[in-house]
Structures are given as structure tokens and as C-alpha cells.
Amino acid sequence: MTLGILLAVPGVVSFAGTAAADESCASTTHTASVVRDNFDAVETAVVDSMDGVFNRNDLAAIANDTGRVHASAEVRAAARCLLLDGRLFDQIDGGQPGGNLDGLIGRGNLDVYVQARLCPTPTYSGTVIRDNFDAVETAMVDSRDGLLGRDDLFAIANDSGRIHPPVYVRDAARCLLNDTELFDQIDGVQTRGALDGLIDRNDLNRFIWLRTLGCPGCP
């Protein structure tokens, strides 16, 4: 039998849920990603005002399905996990450089937290994209021209294109898409920095090879 617990925070709506050891809360990165990807819904859960931040009351309204917005089960579960895990909430709240704890989380806070965990190294992101190149290059159009651009990465990252890849590929695409410097390094790795906004398999192979060598001055 699973026992319910009541999370009572001074000045915050009480929330009834199951213990934080619930398997649905096993991945803090997944929790933060789901909340970030549904940020507009969470921040307007209590008041119809997009001020760019949400607090614990917003999370409670989403988790309990008692607010203005009626979110999916996945979003409600993520809101519940973040609400119950005070340490995680504080990590995200104060995660940006110079960040302090004010009980408010913005999109940038979530981006910093998720990016640090989903993008461990540029080599990892590049390797995942290279190993799934066929899927990424045809994300927008069913044409294998041997090239991928930011629009392809966007479609993969947001699962909005022709191809519906696994989560880890979407995460790698998002890492490469959000890191402009990394994208440009791979784009220009064979052309001494000349950029055309397109990446081919050889760009990725050379980038990974140079990274693996750890050569001074390599991208």
C-alpha cells in the first residue's frame, strides 16, 4: 500500500501526493525538462499572467489539477515531483550564475539545470547526432542530401518533424541547437571556420576525432 503524504509549506497551497521515492520522480532531469517544455501552462496555472516565473502555488495547481490549466498526466506528475522535492526546487531556483533563492523559477533557470545534465560534453552530443544522422537529416524532408541544419535539429528536439526519435536523440539535438558556439565549431571544422549553417557526417566525424585526441587548439 502506498501512503499519501501532505506537503505543507508556509504560505503555499498544501499538496497531497505519494512519497518522493515514487519511481515517477526518479529522474530530476526528466522532471525539469517536462516542466520547462510546458512552462506557459505552469506559469499561468493560478493567474492568467505571463510574467516569466512560477512558484510552488502554480506547481500545486498543476499537480492537483485545480487551477486554470488542465495539464496532461505527465505534466501533473512532473509538477508534483518538483513540488515534493524541495532540494531540487532550490537547485533550479538558484541555479543561474549569481542566482539566489526567491521561490520563483524562470525558463532560464530550467534551461541551465537541464542543459548541464543533458549535455555532459560536446563530444557526447556530436556522437549521438552522428550515430543517428539519417534520422536527423530527414527530420523535415524525406531527402537524403547528406546535410542537416538547425531546422532539422529543431524538428528532432521538439519531436515535431517526420521522424520521432528516442528521448536521448531529442536531447542531443536540443544541446546542439541551443549551443550556437558548438554548432559553429562543427560546421566549420573542415573549412577553417567558414560557416554555411549546414553539418555533414564528415564534420561530425572530424569534430569527434579531434576532441578524442584532445589536441591543443582543436575545437
Tab-separated table of N, CA and C in Angstrom, residues 38 55 89 128 211:
chain	number	residue	atom	x	y	z
A	38	ASN	N	6.624	22.758	-20.802
A	38	ASN	CA	5.219	23.160	-20.601
A	38	ASN	C	5.155	24.404	-19.714
A	55	ASN	N	5.780	29.717	-9.189
A	55	ASN	CA	6.144	29.398	-7.820
A	55	ASN	C	5.494	28.078	-7.401
A	89	PHE	N	13.871	21.859	-6.185
A	89	PHE	CA	13.298	23.187	-6.442
A	89	PHE	C	14.348	24.269	-6.170
A	128	VAL	N	26.054	11.343	-30.599
A	128	VAL	CA	24.655	10.904	-30.713
A	128	VAL	C	24.060	11.370	-32.046
A	211	ARG	N	38.325	16.014	-30.864
A	211	ARG	CA	38.001	16.046	-29.447
A	211	ARG	C	38.613	14.850	-28.707
